[in-house]
Coordinates of C-alpha atoms in Angstrom, one line a residue:
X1 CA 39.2 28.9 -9.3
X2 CA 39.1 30.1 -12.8
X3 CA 36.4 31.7 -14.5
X4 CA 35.8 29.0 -17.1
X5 CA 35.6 26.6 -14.4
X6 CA 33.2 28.7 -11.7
X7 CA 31.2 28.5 -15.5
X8 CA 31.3 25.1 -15.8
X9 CA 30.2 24.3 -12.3
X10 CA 27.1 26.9 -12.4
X11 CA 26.5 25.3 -15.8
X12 CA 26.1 22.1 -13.8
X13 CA 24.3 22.9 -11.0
X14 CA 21.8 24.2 -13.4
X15 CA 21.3 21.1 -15.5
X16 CA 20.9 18.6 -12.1
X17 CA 18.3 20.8 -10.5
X18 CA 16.5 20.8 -13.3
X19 CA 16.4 17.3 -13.8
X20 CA 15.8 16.7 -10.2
X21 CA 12.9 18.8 -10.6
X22 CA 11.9 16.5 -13.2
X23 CA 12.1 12.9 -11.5
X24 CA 10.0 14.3 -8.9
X25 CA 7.4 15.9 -11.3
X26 CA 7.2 12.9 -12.7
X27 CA 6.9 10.6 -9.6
X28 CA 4.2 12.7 -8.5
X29 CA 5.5 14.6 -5.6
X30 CA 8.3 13.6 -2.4
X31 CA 5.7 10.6 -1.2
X32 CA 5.0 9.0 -4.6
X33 CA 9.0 9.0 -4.7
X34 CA 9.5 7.2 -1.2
X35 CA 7.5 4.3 -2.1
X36 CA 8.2 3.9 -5.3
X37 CA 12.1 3.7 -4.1
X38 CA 11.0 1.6 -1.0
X39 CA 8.8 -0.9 -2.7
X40 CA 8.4 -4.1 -0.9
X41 CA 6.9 -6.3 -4.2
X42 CA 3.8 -6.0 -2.3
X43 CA 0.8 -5.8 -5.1
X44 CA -0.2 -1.9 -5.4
X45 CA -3.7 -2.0 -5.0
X46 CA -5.7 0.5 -6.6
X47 CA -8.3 1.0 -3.9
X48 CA -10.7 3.5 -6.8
X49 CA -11.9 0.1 -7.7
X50 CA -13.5 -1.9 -5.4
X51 CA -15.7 -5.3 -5.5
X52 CA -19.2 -6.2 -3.9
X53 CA -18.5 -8.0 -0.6
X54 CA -20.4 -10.9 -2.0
X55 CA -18.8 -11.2 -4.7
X56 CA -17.6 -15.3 -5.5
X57 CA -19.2 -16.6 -2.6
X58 CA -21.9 -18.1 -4.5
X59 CA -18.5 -20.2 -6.1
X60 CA -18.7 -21.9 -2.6
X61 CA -20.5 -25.1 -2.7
X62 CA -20.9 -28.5 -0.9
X63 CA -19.5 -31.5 -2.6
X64 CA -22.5 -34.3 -3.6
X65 CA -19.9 -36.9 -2.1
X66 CA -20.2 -35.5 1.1
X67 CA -17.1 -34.3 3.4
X68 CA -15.0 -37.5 3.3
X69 CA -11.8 -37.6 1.0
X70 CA -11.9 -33.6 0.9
X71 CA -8.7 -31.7 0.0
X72 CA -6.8 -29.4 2.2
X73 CA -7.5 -25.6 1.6
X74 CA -5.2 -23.6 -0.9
X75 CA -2.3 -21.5 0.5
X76 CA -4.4 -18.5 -1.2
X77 CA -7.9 -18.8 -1.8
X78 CA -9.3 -18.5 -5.3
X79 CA -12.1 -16.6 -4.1
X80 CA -10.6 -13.2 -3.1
X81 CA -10.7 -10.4 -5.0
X82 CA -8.9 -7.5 -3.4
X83 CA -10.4 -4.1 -2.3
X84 CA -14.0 -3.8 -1.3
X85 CA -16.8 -1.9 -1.9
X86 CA -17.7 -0.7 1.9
X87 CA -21.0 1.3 2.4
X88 CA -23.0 2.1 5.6
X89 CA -26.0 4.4 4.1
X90 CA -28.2 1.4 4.6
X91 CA -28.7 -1.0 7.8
X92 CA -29.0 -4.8 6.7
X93 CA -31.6 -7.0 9.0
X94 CA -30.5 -10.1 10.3
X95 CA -32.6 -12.2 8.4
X96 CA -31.4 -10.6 5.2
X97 CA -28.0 -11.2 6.2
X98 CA -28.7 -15.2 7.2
X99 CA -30.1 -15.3 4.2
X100 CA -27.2 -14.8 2.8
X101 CA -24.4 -16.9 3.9
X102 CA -26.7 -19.9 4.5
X103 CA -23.2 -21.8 4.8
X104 CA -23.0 -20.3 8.5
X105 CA -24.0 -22.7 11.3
X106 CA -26.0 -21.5 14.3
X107 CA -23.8 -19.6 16.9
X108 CA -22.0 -18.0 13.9
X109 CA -19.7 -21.1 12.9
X110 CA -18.4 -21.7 9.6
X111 CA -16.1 -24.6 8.2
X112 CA -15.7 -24.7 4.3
X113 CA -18.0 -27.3 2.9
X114 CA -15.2 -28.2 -0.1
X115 CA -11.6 -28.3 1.5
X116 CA -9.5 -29.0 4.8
X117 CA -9.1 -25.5 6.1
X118 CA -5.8 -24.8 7.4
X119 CA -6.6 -21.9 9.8
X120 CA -8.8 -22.1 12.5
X121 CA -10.1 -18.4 13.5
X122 CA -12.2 -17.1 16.6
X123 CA -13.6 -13.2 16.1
X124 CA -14.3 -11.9 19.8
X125 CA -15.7 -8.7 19.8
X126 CA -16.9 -6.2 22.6
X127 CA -20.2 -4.7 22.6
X128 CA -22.9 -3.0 24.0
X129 CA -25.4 -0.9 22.4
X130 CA -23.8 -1.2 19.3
X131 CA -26.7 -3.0 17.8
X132 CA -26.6 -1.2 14.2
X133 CA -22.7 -1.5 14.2
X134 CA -23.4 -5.4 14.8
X135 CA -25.4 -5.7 12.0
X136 CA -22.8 -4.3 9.2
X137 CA -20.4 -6.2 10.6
X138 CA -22.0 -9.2 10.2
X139 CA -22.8 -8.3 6.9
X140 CA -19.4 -7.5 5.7
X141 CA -17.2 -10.3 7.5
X142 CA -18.9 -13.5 7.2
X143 CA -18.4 -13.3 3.3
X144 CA -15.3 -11.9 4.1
X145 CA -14.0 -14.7 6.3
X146 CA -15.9 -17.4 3.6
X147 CA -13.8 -16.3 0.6
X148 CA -10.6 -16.8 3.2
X149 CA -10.9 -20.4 3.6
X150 CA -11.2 -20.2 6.9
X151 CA -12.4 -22.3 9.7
X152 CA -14.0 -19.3 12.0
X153 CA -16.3 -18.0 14.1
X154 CA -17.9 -14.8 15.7
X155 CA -18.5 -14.2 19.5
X156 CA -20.0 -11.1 21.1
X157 CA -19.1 -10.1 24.3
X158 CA -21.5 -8.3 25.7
X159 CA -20.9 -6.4 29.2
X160 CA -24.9 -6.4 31.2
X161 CA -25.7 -3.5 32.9
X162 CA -25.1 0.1 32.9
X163 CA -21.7 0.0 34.5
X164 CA -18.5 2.0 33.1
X165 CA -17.5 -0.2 29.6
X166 CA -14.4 -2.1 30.3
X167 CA -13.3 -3.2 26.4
X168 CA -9.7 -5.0 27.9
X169 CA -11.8 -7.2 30.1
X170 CA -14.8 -8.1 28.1
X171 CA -11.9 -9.7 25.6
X172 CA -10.2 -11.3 28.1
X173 CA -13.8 -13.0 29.0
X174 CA -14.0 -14.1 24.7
X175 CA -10.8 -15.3 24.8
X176 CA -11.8 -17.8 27.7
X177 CA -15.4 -18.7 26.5
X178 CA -14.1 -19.1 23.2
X179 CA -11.5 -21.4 23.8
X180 CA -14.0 -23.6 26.0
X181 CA -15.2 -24.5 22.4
X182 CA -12.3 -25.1 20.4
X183 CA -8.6 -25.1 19.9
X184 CA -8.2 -21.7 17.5
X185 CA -5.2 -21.2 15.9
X186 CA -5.9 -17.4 16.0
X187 CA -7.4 -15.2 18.2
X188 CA -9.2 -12.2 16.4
X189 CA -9.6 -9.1 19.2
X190 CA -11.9 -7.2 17.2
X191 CA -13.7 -3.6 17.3
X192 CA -17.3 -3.6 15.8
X193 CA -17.0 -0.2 14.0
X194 CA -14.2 -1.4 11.8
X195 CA -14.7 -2.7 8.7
X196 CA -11.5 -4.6 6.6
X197 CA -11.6 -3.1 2.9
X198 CA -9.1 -5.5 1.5
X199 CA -10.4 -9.7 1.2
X200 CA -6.2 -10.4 1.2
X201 CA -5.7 -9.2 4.6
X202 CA -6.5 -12.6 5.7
X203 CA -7.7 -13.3 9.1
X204 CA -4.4 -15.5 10.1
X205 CA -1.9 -15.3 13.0
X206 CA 1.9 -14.9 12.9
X207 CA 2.9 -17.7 14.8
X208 CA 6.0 -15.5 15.9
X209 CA 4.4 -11.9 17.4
X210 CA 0.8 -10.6 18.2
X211 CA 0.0 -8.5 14.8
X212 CA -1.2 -5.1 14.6
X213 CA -4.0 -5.9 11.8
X214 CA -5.6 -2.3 11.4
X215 CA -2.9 -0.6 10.5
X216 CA -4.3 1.9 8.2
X217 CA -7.9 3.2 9.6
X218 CA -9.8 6.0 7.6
X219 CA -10.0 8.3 10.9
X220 CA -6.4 8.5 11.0
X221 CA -5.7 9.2 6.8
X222 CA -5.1 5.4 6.3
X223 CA -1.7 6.0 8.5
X224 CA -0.5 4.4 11.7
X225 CA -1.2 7.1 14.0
X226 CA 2.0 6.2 16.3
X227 CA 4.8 3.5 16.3
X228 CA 3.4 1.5 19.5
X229 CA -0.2 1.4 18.4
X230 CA -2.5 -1.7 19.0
X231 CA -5.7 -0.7 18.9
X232 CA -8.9 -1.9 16.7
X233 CA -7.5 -5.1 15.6
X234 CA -5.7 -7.7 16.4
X235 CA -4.5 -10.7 16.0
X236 CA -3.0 -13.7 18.9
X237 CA -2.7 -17.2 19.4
X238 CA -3.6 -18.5 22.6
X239 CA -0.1 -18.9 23.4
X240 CA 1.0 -15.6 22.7
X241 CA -2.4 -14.1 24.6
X242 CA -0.8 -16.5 28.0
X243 CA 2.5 -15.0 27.4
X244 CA 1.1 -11.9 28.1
X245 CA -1.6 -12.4 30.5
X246 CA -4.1 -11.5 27.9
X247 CA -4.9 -7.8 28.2
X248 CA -5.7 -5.7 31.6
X249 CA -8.5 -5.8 33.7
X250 CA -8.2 -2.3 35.3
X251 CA -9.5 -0.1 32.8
X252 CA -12.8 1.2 33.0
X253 CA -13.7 4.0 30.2
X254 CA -11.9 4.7 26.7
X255 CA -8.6 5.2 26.6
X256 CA -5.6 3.2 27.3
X257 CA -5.8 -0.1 27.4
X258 CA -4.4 -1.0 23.8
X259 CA -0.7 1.1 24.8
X260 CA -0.7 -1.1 28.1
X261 CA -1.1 -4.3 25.4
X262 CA 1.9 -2.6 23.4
X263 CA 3.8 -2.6 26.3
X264 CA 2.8 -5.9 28.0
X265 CA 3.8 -7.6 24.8
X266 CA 7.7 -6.1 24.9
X267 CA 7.8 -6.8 28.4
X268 CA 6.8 -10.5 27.8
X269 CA 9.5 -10.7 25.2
X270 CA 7.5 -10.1 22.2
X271 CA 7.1 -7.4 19.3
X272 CA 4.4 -6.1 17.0
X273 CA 3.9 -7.8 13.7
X274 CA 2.1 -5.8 10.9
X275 CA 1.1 -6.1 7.7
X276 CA 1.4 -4.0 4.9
X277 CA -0.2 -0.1 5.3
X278 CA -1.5 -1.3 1.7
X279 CA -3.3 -4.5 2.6
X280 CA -4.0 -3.2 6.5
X281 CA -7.0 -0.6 5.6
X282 CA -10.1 -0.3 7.8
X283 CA -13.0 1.6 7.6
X284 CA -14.8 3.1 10.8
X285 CA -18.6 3.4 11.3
X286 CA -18.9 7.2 12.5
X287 CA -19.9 7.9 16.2
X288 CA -19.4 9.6 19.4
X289 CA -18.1 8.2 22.6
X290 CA -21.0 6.1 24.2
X291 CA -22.6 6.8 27.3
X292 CA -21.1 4.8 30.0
X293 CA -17.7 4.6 28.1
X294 CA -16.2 8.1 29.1
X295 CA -12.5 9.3 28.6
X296 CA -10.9 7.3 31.7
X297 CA -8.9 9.7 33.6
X298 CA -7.0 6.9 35.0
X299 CA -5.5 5.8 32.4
X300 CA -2.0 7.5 31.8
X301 CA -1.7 6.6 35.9
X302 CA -2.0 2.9 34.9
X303 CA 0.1 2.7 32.1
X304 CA 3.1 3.8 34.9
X305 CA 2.4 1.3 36.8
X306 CA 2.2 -1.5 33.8
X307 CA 5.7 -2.6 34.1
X308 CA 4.7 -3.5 37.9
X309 CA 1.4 -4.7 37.5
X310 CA 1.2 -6.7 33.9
X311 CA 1.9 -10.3 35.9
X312 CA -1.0 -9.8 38.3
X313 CA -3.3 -8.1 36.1
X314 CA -4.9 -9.8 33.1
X315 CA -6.2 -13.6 32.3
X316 CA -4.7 -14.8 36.0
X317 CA -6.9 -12.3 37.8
X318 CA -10.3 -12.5 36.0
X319 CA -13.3 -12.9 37.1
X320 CA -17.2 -12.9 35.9
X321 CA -20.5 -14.3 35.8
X322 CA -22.0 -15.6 33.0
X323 CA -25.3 -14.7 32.8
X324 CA -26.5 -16.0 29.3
X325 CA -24.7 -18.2 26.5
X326 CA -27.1 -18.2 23.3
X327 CA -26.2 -19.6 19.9
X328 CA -28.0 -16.9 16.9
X329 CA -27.8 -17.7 13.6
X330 CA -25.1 -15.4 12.8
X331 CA -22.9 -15.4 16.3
X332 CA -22.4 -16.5 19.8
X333 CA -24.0 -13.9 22.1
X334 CA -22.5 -14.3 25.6
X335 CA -23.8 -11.8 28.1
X336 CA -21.7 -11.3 31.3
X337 CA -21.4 -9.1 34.4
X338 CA -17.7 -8.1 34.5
X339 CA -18.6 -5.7 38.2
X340 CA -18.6 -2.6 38.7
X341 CA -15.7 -0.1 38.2
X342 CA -14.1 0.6 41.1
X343 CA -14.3 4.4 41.2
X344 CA -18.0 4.0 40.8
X345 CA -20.3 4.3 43.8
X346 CA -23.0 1.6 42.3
X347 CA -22.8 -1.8 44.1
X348 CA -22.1 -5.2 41.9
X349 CA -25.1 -6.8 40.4
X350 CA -26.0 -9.9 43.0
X351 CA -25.8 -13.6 41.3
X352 CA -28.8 -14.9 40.2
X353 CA -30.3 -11.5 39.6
X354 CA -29.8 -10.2 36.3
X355 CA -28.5 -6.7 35.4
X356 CA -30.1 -3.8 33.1
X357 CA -29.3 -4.9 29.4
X358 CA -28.8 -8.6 29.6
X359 CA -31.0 -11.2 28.0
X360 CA -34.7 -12.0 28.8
X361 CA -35.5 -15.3 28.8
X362 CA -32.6 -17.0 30.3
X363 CA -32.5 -18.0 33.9
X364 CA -29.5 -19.2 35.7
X365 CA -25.9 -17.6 35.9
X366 CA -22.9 -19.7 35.7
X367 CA -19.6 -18.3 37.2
X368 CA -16.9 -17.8 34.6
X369 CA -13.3 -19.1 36.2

C-alpha cells in the first residue's frame, strides 16, 4: 500500500471513531443506545413523575337510571393515568381504606357501576402474618383495579397454624374457592409485598400463555432476574391453571416453587408471556424471611423430579379443610389447614379443632375437595 493511501485510511479511521464516540455521547451511554435502536412503540414512561393512587376515581359514579341499558367497558379506560406514586412510611387502617373505595362490595367485590366490564379478575393472595403488608395492598390495588374497568375481586388465603408456609398450595386452594364463586376470566396469583407502579399494566389474561406480570421488581434493579422466572405475579385463566395442574403441592419453605411453575408450563405445552420491562414494574414492601417460611432445602431435589412428578402433583392431588370463609369489607378471608409438612415431626391439626392463627368465632370446618 502507498503512503498517501496508509494516510487516507488512518485519516479515516480517525474521523469514524470520533463520530462514534459522538452518537453514543449523545444517546447517553451503550444502554440508552440499545433501546433507543430496539424500540417497541411502547410509550416511554417517565417514571420521576408519578400520580396519587386515587387519583380519577372519584370520576367513577353510578348512573341515576340505574344498571339497565349500560354500555360495555372501553378497550382502555379513561381513568388511568400511568406511573404511580407508591409510599409505605405510613400504615392505612381498614376503615380508612373502606372509606375510600365505597364502590367495593363486602368480601372485596367490585363491578363498575357505569359500564359492561369486559374482564372478569380474581386476586388470590397467600398470607399469613402479613397483616401490615395486607393493609397497603389493599390500599393501593382496589383504586388500582377501579380505574381498570375491571370486574374483580380480592381473596386471602390464609394457611392456620404454625406449620412450614407452603405459598404453591395455599394458591392452588384460591384458585378452587375462588372459582366456587364465579367464572373469572383471569386468575391473578399474587404476592402481598408487591405493589404495581404503573395503572396500564392492566390486570388481564393472555388468552394464549400464563404471563409473567412482575417483570421488573425494585429488589432486582427493575430487571428480570433470569429468563425462566415466574415468581410474584402472575397471571392464568382457569384453563391454562388445568393445563398445568395448577402449581405444586410439595413445597414447604421459600424457594422453588415458581421455577417448577416455569417448567410445568413448557412441559404442558405452554410459554411465558410478559409485558413490557417498562409497564411490568413492582415495588416490594422490605422484610426478612418469616418465621415458619425457612429456605426449603428440598427444593432443587424437587425441581429434578418435576418432569416426573407435574401430572400427579398440583390441583388433582389437593387436599384441605376449610376452617373459616368470612366476607370483610375489603376481601374474602378464607382460613384453611393445608397439613403439616412432611419433614416436620408436628402431627396434622384434627377436624373440628381449630389450629393456632385461624379465626375466632367461627365454628364448623368444611372439607375442601
Amino acid at each position: 500500500m502507498s503512503p498517501w493511501l496508509d494516510r487516507q485510511c488512518t485519516f479515516l479511521i480517525l474521523v469514524a471513531s470520533q463520530l462514534c464516540f459522538l452518537v453514543y455521547y449523545s444517546f447517553g451511554g451503550l444502554q440508552s443506545m440499545v433501546a433507543f435502536f430496539s424500540w417497541s412503540g411502547e410509550p416511554a414512561w417517565d417514571y420521576t413523575k408519578t400520580h396519587d393512587v386515587y387519583t380519577n376515581l372519584s370520576l367513577i359514579q353510578r348512573p341515576i337510571s340505574g344498571t339497565q341499558g349500560l354500555p360495555d367497558c372501553p378497550d382502555k379506560s379513561p381513568y388511568l393515568v400511568g406511573p404511580l406514586s407508591i409510599q409505605f412510611d405510613r400504615i392505612p387502617s381498614l376503615a380508612g381504606i373502606q372509606e375510600r373505595n365505597p364502590l367495593v362490595q363486602e368480601g372485596g367485590f367490585y363491578t363498575p357501576p357505569n359500564c359492561m366490564p369486559q374482564y372478569r379478575t380474581a386476586l388470590i393472595i397467600p398470607h399469613r402474618n402479613r397483616e401490615t403488608h395486607l393493609r397497603h395492598f389493599l390500599y393501593y390495588l382496589h383504586p388500582f383495579l377501579q380505574r381498570q374497568q375491571l370486574q374483580y375481586a380480592i381473596y386471602i388465603i390464609h394457611q392456620a397454624g404454625n406449620q412450614t408456609f407452603n405459598r404453591a398450595k395455599l394458591l392452588n386452594v384460591g384458585v378452587k374457592e375462588a372459582l366456587r364463586d364465579e367464572e373469572w376470566d383471569c386468575l391473578f396469583l399474587h404476592d402481598v409485598d408487591l405493589i404495581p407502579e404503573n395503572d396500564h399494566n392492566v390486570y388481564i389474561c393472555d388468552t394464549q400463555n400464563p404471563k409473567h406480570v412482575s417483570i421488573a421488581m425494585n429488589k432486582f434493579g427493575y430487571r428480570l432476574p433470569y429468563k425462566t422466572y415466574f415468581g410474584g405475579v402472575s397471571a392464568v385463566t382457569p384453563e391454562q391453571y388445568l393445563q398445568m395442574n395448577g402449581f405444586p403441592n410439595e413445597y414447604w419453605g421459600w424457594g422453588g416453587e415458581d421455577d417448577d411453575i416455569a417448567t410445568r408450563l413448557q412441559l404442558a405445552g405452554m410459554r411465558i408471556s410478559r409485558p413490557p420491562l417498562s409497564l411490568g414494574r413492582y415495588k416490594m414492601i422490605k422484610h426478612k424471611l418469616d418465621r415458619g417460611n425457612e429456605e426449603n432445602p428440598k427444593r432443587f431435589d424437587l425441581l429434578f423430579r418435576t418432569r416426573r412428578s407435574w401430572r400427579q402433583d398440583g390441583m388433582n392431588s389437593l387436599s384441605y379443610i376449610t376452617l373459616s370463609r368470612q366476607q370483610m369489607p375489603l376481601f374474602t378471608n378464607i382460613t384453611v389447614d393445608i397439613g403439616p409438612d412432611p419433614s416436620s415431626k408436628s402431627q396434622r391439626v384434627p377436624q373440628g379443632r381449630k389450629p393456632k392463627g385461624a379465626e375466632a368465632g367461627v365454628s364448623g370446618t368444611s372439607r375442601g375437595t
